[in-house]
Coordinates of C-alpha atoms in Angstrom, one line a residue:
G1 CA -21.3 14.7 2.3
R2 CA -20.2 14.6 5.9
H3 CA -19.5 10.8 5.8
T4 CA -16.5 9.0 4.3
L5 CA -17.3 5.3 4.5
K6 CA -14.8 2.5 4.0
I7 CA -15.6 -1.3 3.8
G8 CA -13.2 -4.0 3.0
G9 CA -11.9 -7.5 3.7
D10 CA -8.6 -9.4 4.1
F11 CA -7.8 -13.0 3.3
R12 CA -4.5 -14.7 3.8
I13 CA -3.0 -18.2 3.8
P14 CA 0.1 -18.3 5.9
L15 CA 2.1 -21.4 5.2
N16 CA 5.1 -22.5 7.3
N17 CA 7.3 -25.4 6.3
T18 CA 9.5 -25.6 9.3
L19 CA 12.5 -27.7 10.3
Q20 CA 14.8 -26.3 12.9
P21 CA 15.3 -29.4 15.0
L22 CA 17.6 -30.8 17.6
P23 CA 20.6 -32.6 16.0
A24 CA 19.1 -34.2 12.9
N25 CA 21.3 -37.3 13.0
A26 CA 23.4 -37.3 16.1
D27 CA 25.5 -35.2 18.5
W28 CA 28.2 -37.2 20.3
T29 CA 30.7 -36.1 22.9
F30 CA 34.2 -37.6 23.3
S31 CA 35.8 -36.8 26.6
A32 CA 39.2 -37.6 28.1
A33 CA 37.6 -40.1 30.6
L34 CA 38.3 -43.1 28.4
T35 CA 41.9 -42.3 27.5
N36 CA 43.3 -41.0 30.8
N37 CA 45.7 -42.7 33.2
P38 CA 43.6 -44.8 35.7
Q39 CA 46.4 -44.4 38.3
R40 CA 46.6 -40.6 37.9
T41 CA 43.6 -39.1 36.1
A42 CA 44.5 -35.5 36.7
G43 CA 45.9 -33.8 33.6
T44 CA 45.8 -37.1 31.5
G45 CA 43.5 -38.2 28.7
F46 CA 42.7 -36.5 25.5
G47 CA 39.2 -36.2 23.9
Q48 CA 40.7 -36.4 20.4
A49 CA 42.2 -39.7 21.2
T50 CA 38.8 -40.9 22.5
F51 CA 37.3 -39.8 19.2
M52 CA 40.0 -41.7 17.2
L53 CA 39.1 -44.8 19.2
G54 CA 35.4 -44.2 18.3
L55 CA 34.2 -44.4 21.9
P56 CA 31.6 -41.6 22.6
T57 CA 31.1 -40.8 26.3
A58 CA 27.7 -39.0 25.9
G59 CA 25.4 -37.8 23.2
M60 CA 22.0 -38.0 21.6
S61 CA 20.2 -38.7 18.4
A62 CA 16.9 -37.0 17.6
V63 CA 14.2 -37.8 15.0
T64 CA 12.2 -34.6 14.5
P65 CA 9.5 -34.0 11.9
S66 CA 9.6 -31.4 9.2
L67 CA 6.2 -29.8 9.7
A68 CA 4.0 -28.4 6.9
L69 CA 1.8 -25.9 8.8
A70 CA -1.1 -24.0 7.4
I71 CA -3.5 -21.3 8.8
R72 CA -6.3 -19.4 7.1
Y73 CA -6.9 -15.7 8.1
Y74 CA -10.2 -13.9 7.4
A75 CA -11.1 -10.4 8.3
G76 CA -13.8 -7.8 7.4
Y77 CA -14.1 -4.2 8.5
F78 CA -15.9 -0.9 8.0
Q79 CA -14.9 2.6 9.0
D80 CA -16.8 5.9 8.9
D81 CA -15.2 9.4 9.1
I82 CA -17.8 12.0 10.1
K83 CA -17.3 15.7 9.8
L84 CA -19.4 16.9 12.7
G85 CA -18.4 20.5 12.1
P86 CA -15.6 22.6 10.5
R87 CA -13.4 21.9 13.6
L88 CA -14.5 18.5 14.7
T89 CA -14.0 15.1 13.0
L90 CA -15.1 11.7 14.5
N91 CA -14.1 8.4 13.0
Y92 CA -15.2 5.0 14.2
G93 CA -15.1 1.4 12.9
L94 CA -15.3 -2.2 13.6
R95 CA -13.1 -5.1 12.4
W96 CA -13.8 -8.8 12.8
E97 CA -11.0 -11.4 12.5
L98 CA -10.7 -15.1 12.4
E99 CA -7.5 -17.1 12.4
T100 CA -8.3 -20.7 11.8
P101 CA -6.6 -23.3 14.0
K102 CA -3.1 -24.5 12.8
T103 CA -3.0 -27.7 10.9
D104 CA -0.1 -29.9 9.7
R105 CA -0.3 -31.6 6.3
H106 CA 0.2 -35.0 7.9
D107 CA -1.4 -34.3 11.3
R108 CA 1.8 -34.5 13.3
L109 CA 0.7 -32.3 16.2
A110 CA -0.4 -33.0 19.8
N111 CA -2.9 -31.8 22.5
F112 CA -3.4 -32.9 26.1
D113 CA -6.7 -33.9 27.8
P114 CA -6.3 -33.6 31.6
A115 CA -9.6 -35.6 32.2
I116 CA -9.1 -38.6 29.8
Q117 CA -8.2 -41.9 31.5
N118 CA -4.7 -43.1 30.6
P119 CA -5.0 -46.6 29.3
I120 CA -1.7 -47.7 30.9
T121 CA -1.8 -46.3 34.5
R122 CA -5.6 -45.8 34.8
T123 CA -4.9 -42.2 36.0
A124 CA -6.2 -39.0 34.6
G125 CA -4.4 -37.3 31.7
G126 CA -3.1 -38.3 28.3
L127 CA -2.2 -36.9 24.9
T128 CA -4.8 -36.5 22.2
F129 CA -4.1 -35.7 18.5
P130 CA -5.6 -33.3 16.0
G131 CA -7.2 -35.3 13.1
V132 CA -7.9 -38.3 15.4
A133 CA -11.5 -38.6 16.5
P134 CA -13.1 -36.8 18.2
N135 CA -10.7 -33.9 17.5
S136 CA -10.7 -31.9 14.3
R137 CA -7.5 -31.4 12.4
G138 CA -6.9 -28.0 14.0
Q139 CA -4.5 -27.8 17.0
W140 CA -6.9 -25.6 18.9
E141 CA -10.6 -24.7 18.7
P142 CA -11.5 -21.7 16.5
D143 CA -12.1 -18.4 18.3
Y144 CA -15.0 -16.6 16.6
N145 CA -15.2 -13.8 19.1
N146 CA -12.6 -11.5 17.7
W147 CA -14.4 -8.2 17.4
A148 CA -12.2 -5.1 17.3
P149 CA -13.9 -1.7 17.6
R150 CA -12.0 1.5 17.1
I151 CA -12.8 5.2 17.6
G152 CA -11.0 8.4 17.1
L153 CA -11.6 12.2 17.6
A154 CA -9.9 15.3 16.3
Y155 CA -10.9 18.7 17.5
R156 CA -9.3 22.0 16.4
P157 CA -10.5 24.8 18.8
T158 CA -8.2 27.4 17.0
E159 CA -6.3 27.4 13.8
K160 CA -3.0 26.5 15.6
F161 CA -4.2 24.2 18.3
V162 CA -5.4 20.5 17.9
I163 CA -6.7 17.9 20.3
R164 CA -6.7 14.2 19.4
A165 CA -8.0 11.2 21.2
G166 CA -8.7 7.6 20.2
G167 CA -8.7 4.0 21.2
G168 CA -9.3 0.5 19.9
V169 CA -8.9 -3.3 20.2
F170 CA -6.2 -5.0 18.1
F171 CA -5.8 -8.8 17.7
S172 CA -2.5 -10.5 17.2
P173 CA -2.0 -13.7 15.3
A174 CA -1.3 -16.7 17.6
G175 CA -0.4 -19.2 14.8
G176 CA 3.2 -18.3 14.3
R177 CA 4.4 -18.9 17.9
D178 CA 7.8 -20.4 18.0
A179 CA 9.2 -21.3 14.5
R180 CA 11.0 -24.4 15.5
S181 CA 9.4 -27.8 15.0
E182 CA 10.0 -29.1 18.5
N183 CA 8.1 -26.2 20.1
Q184 CA 4.9 -26.7 18.1
G185 CA 3.6 -29.5 20.4
I186 CA 4.8 -32.7 18.6
S187 CA 4.9 -35.3 21.3
G188 CA 4.6 -38.7 19.7
F189 CA 6.2 -37.5 16.5
Q190 CA 9.7 -36.8 17.9
A191 CA 12.0 -39.4 19.5
I192 CA 15.2 -38.7 21.2
T193 CA 17.9 -41.4 22.0
G194 CA 20.4 -40.4 24.6
V195 CA 23.4 -42.1 26.0
S196 CA 25.7 -41.3 29.0
F197 CA 29.0 -42.6 30.3
D198 CA 28.8 -44.7 33.5
G199 CA 32.5 -44.0 34.4
V200 CA 33.7 -47.5 33.5
R201 CA 32.4 -48.8 30.2
P202 CA 32.1 -47.1 26.8
T203 CA 28.6 -46.2 25.8
F204 CA 29.0 -48.0 22.5
R205 CA 31.5 -48.2 19.6
M206 CA 30.9 -45.9 16.6
S207 CA 31.7 -48.7 14.2
Q208 CA 28.7 -50.6 15.6
G209 CA 26.4 -47.7 16.2
P210 CA 24.1 -47.0 19.3
P211 CA 22.5 -50.1 20.8
K212 CA 19.1 -48.8 20.0
I213 CA 17.6 -45.8 18.2
Y214 CA 14.1 -44.8 19.3
L215 CA 11.6 -44.0 16.6
P216 CA 8.4 -41.9 16.9
T217 CA 5.2 -43.8 17.5
G218 CA 3.0 -41.0 16.1
S219 CA -0.6 -41.1 17.3
S220 CA -0.8 -44.9 17.2
L221 CA -0.6 -45.3 21.0
G222 CA -3.3 -42.7 21.7
A223 CA -3.4 -41.5 25.3
A224 CA -0.6 -44.0 26.2
T225 CA 1.9 -41.9 24.2
G226 CA 4.8 -40.6 26.2
V227 CA 3.9 -42.3 29.5
G228 CA 7.0 -42.3 31.7
G229 CA 8.6 -39.2 30.1
N230 CA 8.2 -35.6 29.2
I231 CA 5.4 -34.5 26.8
S232 CA 4.7 -31.3 25.0
F233 CA 1.6 -30.0 23.4
L234 CA -0.5 -26.9 22.6
D235 CA -3.7 -26.3 24.5
R236 CA -6.9 -26.7 22.4
G237 CA -8.5 -23.9 24.5
S238 CA -6.0 -21.2 23.4
T239 CA -7.6 -17.9 22.6
T240 CA -6.4 -15.1 20.3
P241 CA -4.1 -12.6 21.9
Y242 CA -5.2 -8.9 21.8
S243 CA -4.3 -5.5 23.1
V244 CA -6.5 -2.5 24.1
Q245 CA -4.8 0.7 23.0
W246 CA -5.8 4.4 23.8
M247 CA -4.2 7.8 23.4
F248 CA -4.8 11.5 24.1
G249 CA -2.7 14.3 22.6
I250 CA -2.5 18.0 22.1
Q251 CA -0.5 19.9 19.4
R252 CA 0.3 23.6 19.2
E253 CA 1.9 25.6 16.6
M254 CA 4.1 28.4 18.1
P255 CA 5.6 31.5 16.4
G256 CA 8.5 30.9 14.2
S257 CA 7.2 27.6 12.6
L258 CA 7.8 25.8 15.9
L259 CA 5.5 22.8 16.6
L260 CA 5.0 21.4 20.2
E261 CA 3.2 18.2 20.9
A262 CA 2.4 16.1 24.0
V263 CA 0.8 12.7 23.8
Y264 CA -0.2 10.1 26.4
T265 CA -0.6 6.5 25.2
G266 CA -1.7 3.3 27.0
N267 CA -1.7 -0.3 26.0
R268 CA -3.1 -3.3 27.8
G269 CA -2.1 -6.8 26.5
V270 CA -4.5 -9.7 27.2
H271 CA -4.1 -13.5 26.5
L272 CA -0.5 -13.0 25.3
I273 CA 1.5 -16.1 24.3
T274 CA 3.6 -17.2 27.2
N275 CA 6.5 -19.5 27.8
V276 CA 6.3 -23.3 28.1
M277 CA 4.1 -24.0 31.1
N278 CA 4.5 -27.2 33.0
H279 CA 1.1 -28.5 34.1
N280 CA 2.8 -31.2 36.3
Q281 CA 4.2 -29.0 39.0
L282 CA 3.6 -30.2 42.5
R283 CA 0.8 -28.3 44.2
P284 CA 1.6 -25.8 47.0
E285 CA 0.1 -27.9 49.7
V286 CA 2.2 -30.9 48.7
M287 CA 5.4 -28.8 48.7
A288 CA 4.9 -28.4 52.4
L289 CA 6.1 -32.0 52.8
G290 CA 9.6 -30.8 52.1
S291 CA 12.3 -33.5 52.1
A292 CA 9.7 -36.2 52.5
L293 CA 8.9 -35.8 48.8
Q294 CA 12.3 -37.4 48.0
Q295 CA 11.6 -40.5 50.0
Q296 CA 11.2 -43.7 47.9
A297 CA 7.9 -45.5 47.8
P298 CA 6.6 -48.6 45.9
N299 CA 5.6 -47.7 42.3
P300 CA 2.1 -48.7 41.5
F301 CA 2.8 -48.3 37.8
A302 CA 5.9 -50.6 37.7
S303 CA 3.9 -53.6 36.5
A304 CA 3.0 -51.6 33.4
G305 CA 6.7 -50.7 32.8
V306 CA 6.4 -47.1 33.9
F307 CA 9.4 -46.0 36.0
D308 CA 11.4 -48.2 38.4
P309 CA 9.8 -50.4 41.1
M310 CA 10.7 -47.7 43.7
I311 CA 9.9 -44.1 43.0
S312 CA 9.9 -40.8 44.8
R313 CA 6.8 -39.7 46.7
G314 CA 7.1 -36.4 44.9
Q315 CA 6.5 -38.1 41.5
L316 CA 3.5 -40.0 42.9
L317 CA 2.0 -36.7 44.2
R318 CA 2.2 -34.9 40.9
P319 CA -1.1 -34.0 39.2
F320 CA -0.2 -36.5 36.4
P321 CA 2.2 -39.0 38.1
Q322 CA 2.5 -41.1 34.9
F323 CA 4.5 -38.2 33.3
L324 CA 7.5 -36.2 34.2
S325 CA 6.9 -32.7 32.6
V326 CA 3.6 -31.9 30.9
N327 CA 4.5 -28.9 28.9
D328 CA 2.1 -26.5 27.2
G329 CA 4.2 -25.0 24.4
G330 CA 2.4 -21.6 24.3
A331 CA -0.5 -21.0 26.6
T332 CA -2.3 -17.7 26.0
L333 CA -2.3 -16.6 29.6
G334 CA 0.1 -13.6 29.5
N335 CA -0.8 -9.9 30.4
S336 CA 1.0 -6.6 30.0
T337 CA 0.4 -2.9 30.7
Y338 CA 2.2 0.0 29.1
H339 CA 1.9 3.8 29.8
S340 CA 3.9 6.6 28.2
V341 CA 4.0 10.3 27.7
Q342 CA 5.7 11.6 24.6
F343 CA 6.9 15.1 24.0
R344 CA 7.9 16.4 20.5
S345 CA 9.3 19.7 19.4
E346 CA 9.8 20.3 15.6
K347 CA 11.1 23.3 13.9
R348 CA 9.9 23.3 10.4
M349 CA 12.3 24.4 7.7
S350 CA 12.8 28.1 7.6
R351 CA 15.9 30.2 6.8
G352 CA 17.8 26.9 6.3
L353 CA 17.1 25.6 9.8
Y354 CA 15.2 22.4 10.8
F355 CA 15.3 20.4 14.0
L356 CA 13.3 17.6 15.7
V357 CA 13.5 16.7 19.4
H358 CA 11.6 13.8 20.9
Y359 CA 11.5 12.6 24.5
T360 CA 9.5 9.7 26.0
I361 CA 8.7 8.7 29.6
S362 CA 7.2 5.2 29.9
K363 CA 6.7 2.2 32.1
W364 CA 6.1 -1.4 30.8
I365 CA 5.0 -4.2 33.1
D366 CA 4.3 -7.8 32.1
D367 CA 4.5 -11.4 33.0
T368 CA 5.6 -12.7 29.6
A369 CA 8.5 -10.6 28.1
N370 CA 11.3 -12.8 29.3
Q371 CA 9.4 -15.8 28.0
L372 CA 9.4 -14.6 24.4
V373 CA 13.0 -14.5 23.2
Y374 CA 12.3 -15.4 19.5
L375 CA 14.5 -18.1 18.2
S376 CA 16.2 -18.3 21.6
V377 CA 13.5 -20.5 23.2
Q378 CA 16.1 -22.9 24.7
N379 CA 17.3 -20.1 27.0
R380 CA 14.0 -18.9 28.3
P381 CA 13.9 -19.1 32.1
G382 CA 10.3 -20.3 32.5
F383 CA 7.7 -19.5 35.1
Q384 CA 8.6 -19.4 38.8
D385 CA 5.4 -21.0 39.9
F386 CA 2.6 -22.5 37.8
Y387 CA 0.1 -21.8 40.6
N388 CA 1.1 -18.2 41.3
R389 CA 1.5 -16.3 38.0
G390 CA 1.7 -13.1 40.0
L391 CA 5.4 -13.9 40.8
D392 CA 6.3 -13.2 37.2
R393 CA 4.6 -9.8 37.0
A394 CA 7.3 -7.2 37.1
L395 CA 9.0 -4.5 35.0
S396 CA 9.4 -5.9 31.5
E397 CA 12.9 -6.6 30.2
N398 CA 11.8 -4.4 27.3
D399 CA 11.0 -1.5 29.7
I400 CA 13.0 1.7 28.8
P401 CA 11.8 4.4 31.3
Q402 CA 13.3 7.3 29.4
R403 CA 14.5 7.8 25.9

């Protein structure tokens, strides 16, 4: 008949056992500062000698979990190709997808609740943990609204001339994100011990080891976890990234087996995964205080052991003053647009001659590309302003105007 109907499904279980941590045991630096001539420091001292003495001048030790991550992927679809006439074909379809929230086998992931009362400072904001009531074991809430329609049209007005058009919605899995453990949102399950040289005394002797190695507290402290430091998490409100794609093209066969084609394509990316986003940036109206933000003021949290007795006004005016940085490890807030016109000329094989020429004019604008350097996350520049995402909207670093 006129219809060709396809119905199917897709089921996957992506598993990711990941460990790409900061230094697993320790990373110590030995400078010339402890072996130089105190009377004439310039050009004296030798880092190798400091190493032989076993006196590190700086370094860190990190305890990072090896995560065992799992996701379930479900999809169902149907497609119908309809022959509307000898020269006209229409195809349409609908796909539904569900990527279940990411889980860790031992529930070593973190979220952040901006409204919860912190039990130490009595201010708003604290970490919550998947698998700890009332949260489910998933790191974000499931997104059931992933409907992806598609439509296409092919029309042949003459034997050697074809017009094609189409469009659709395509979802992208969010679960992979950054492959490294420390960028999965693991505050509470990672601990870093750092030491630095005060210019006079050795930090410690290697034969004796560091004075103290911090160990992760896990979820045992609840919303009190990480107070006084930097925290990282993934937002439970993340949605599935998707793109809307469309095209229109014409194709003409010329004498001598020469094929000419011109195609316009467009792509609009929505809810794309972005760089680490610090929710603890000072608000614009507060920034107007200028140098007054650096003035010291009594610390209302000092009695709870959070920060020093005197603290900068800027810290007290942060949205969550009990923390330093409040980093969302992969918010789905990015957008992109792409437009291109592609020209193709192909000489089919005849009399021993064949050639193919392709030329593309395009423009790609986004506010995310420089945030997504895969496996180079430590070098990402970050957003210019948490409260003005438009500052990051510009030509993509992946933009190639002509090729």
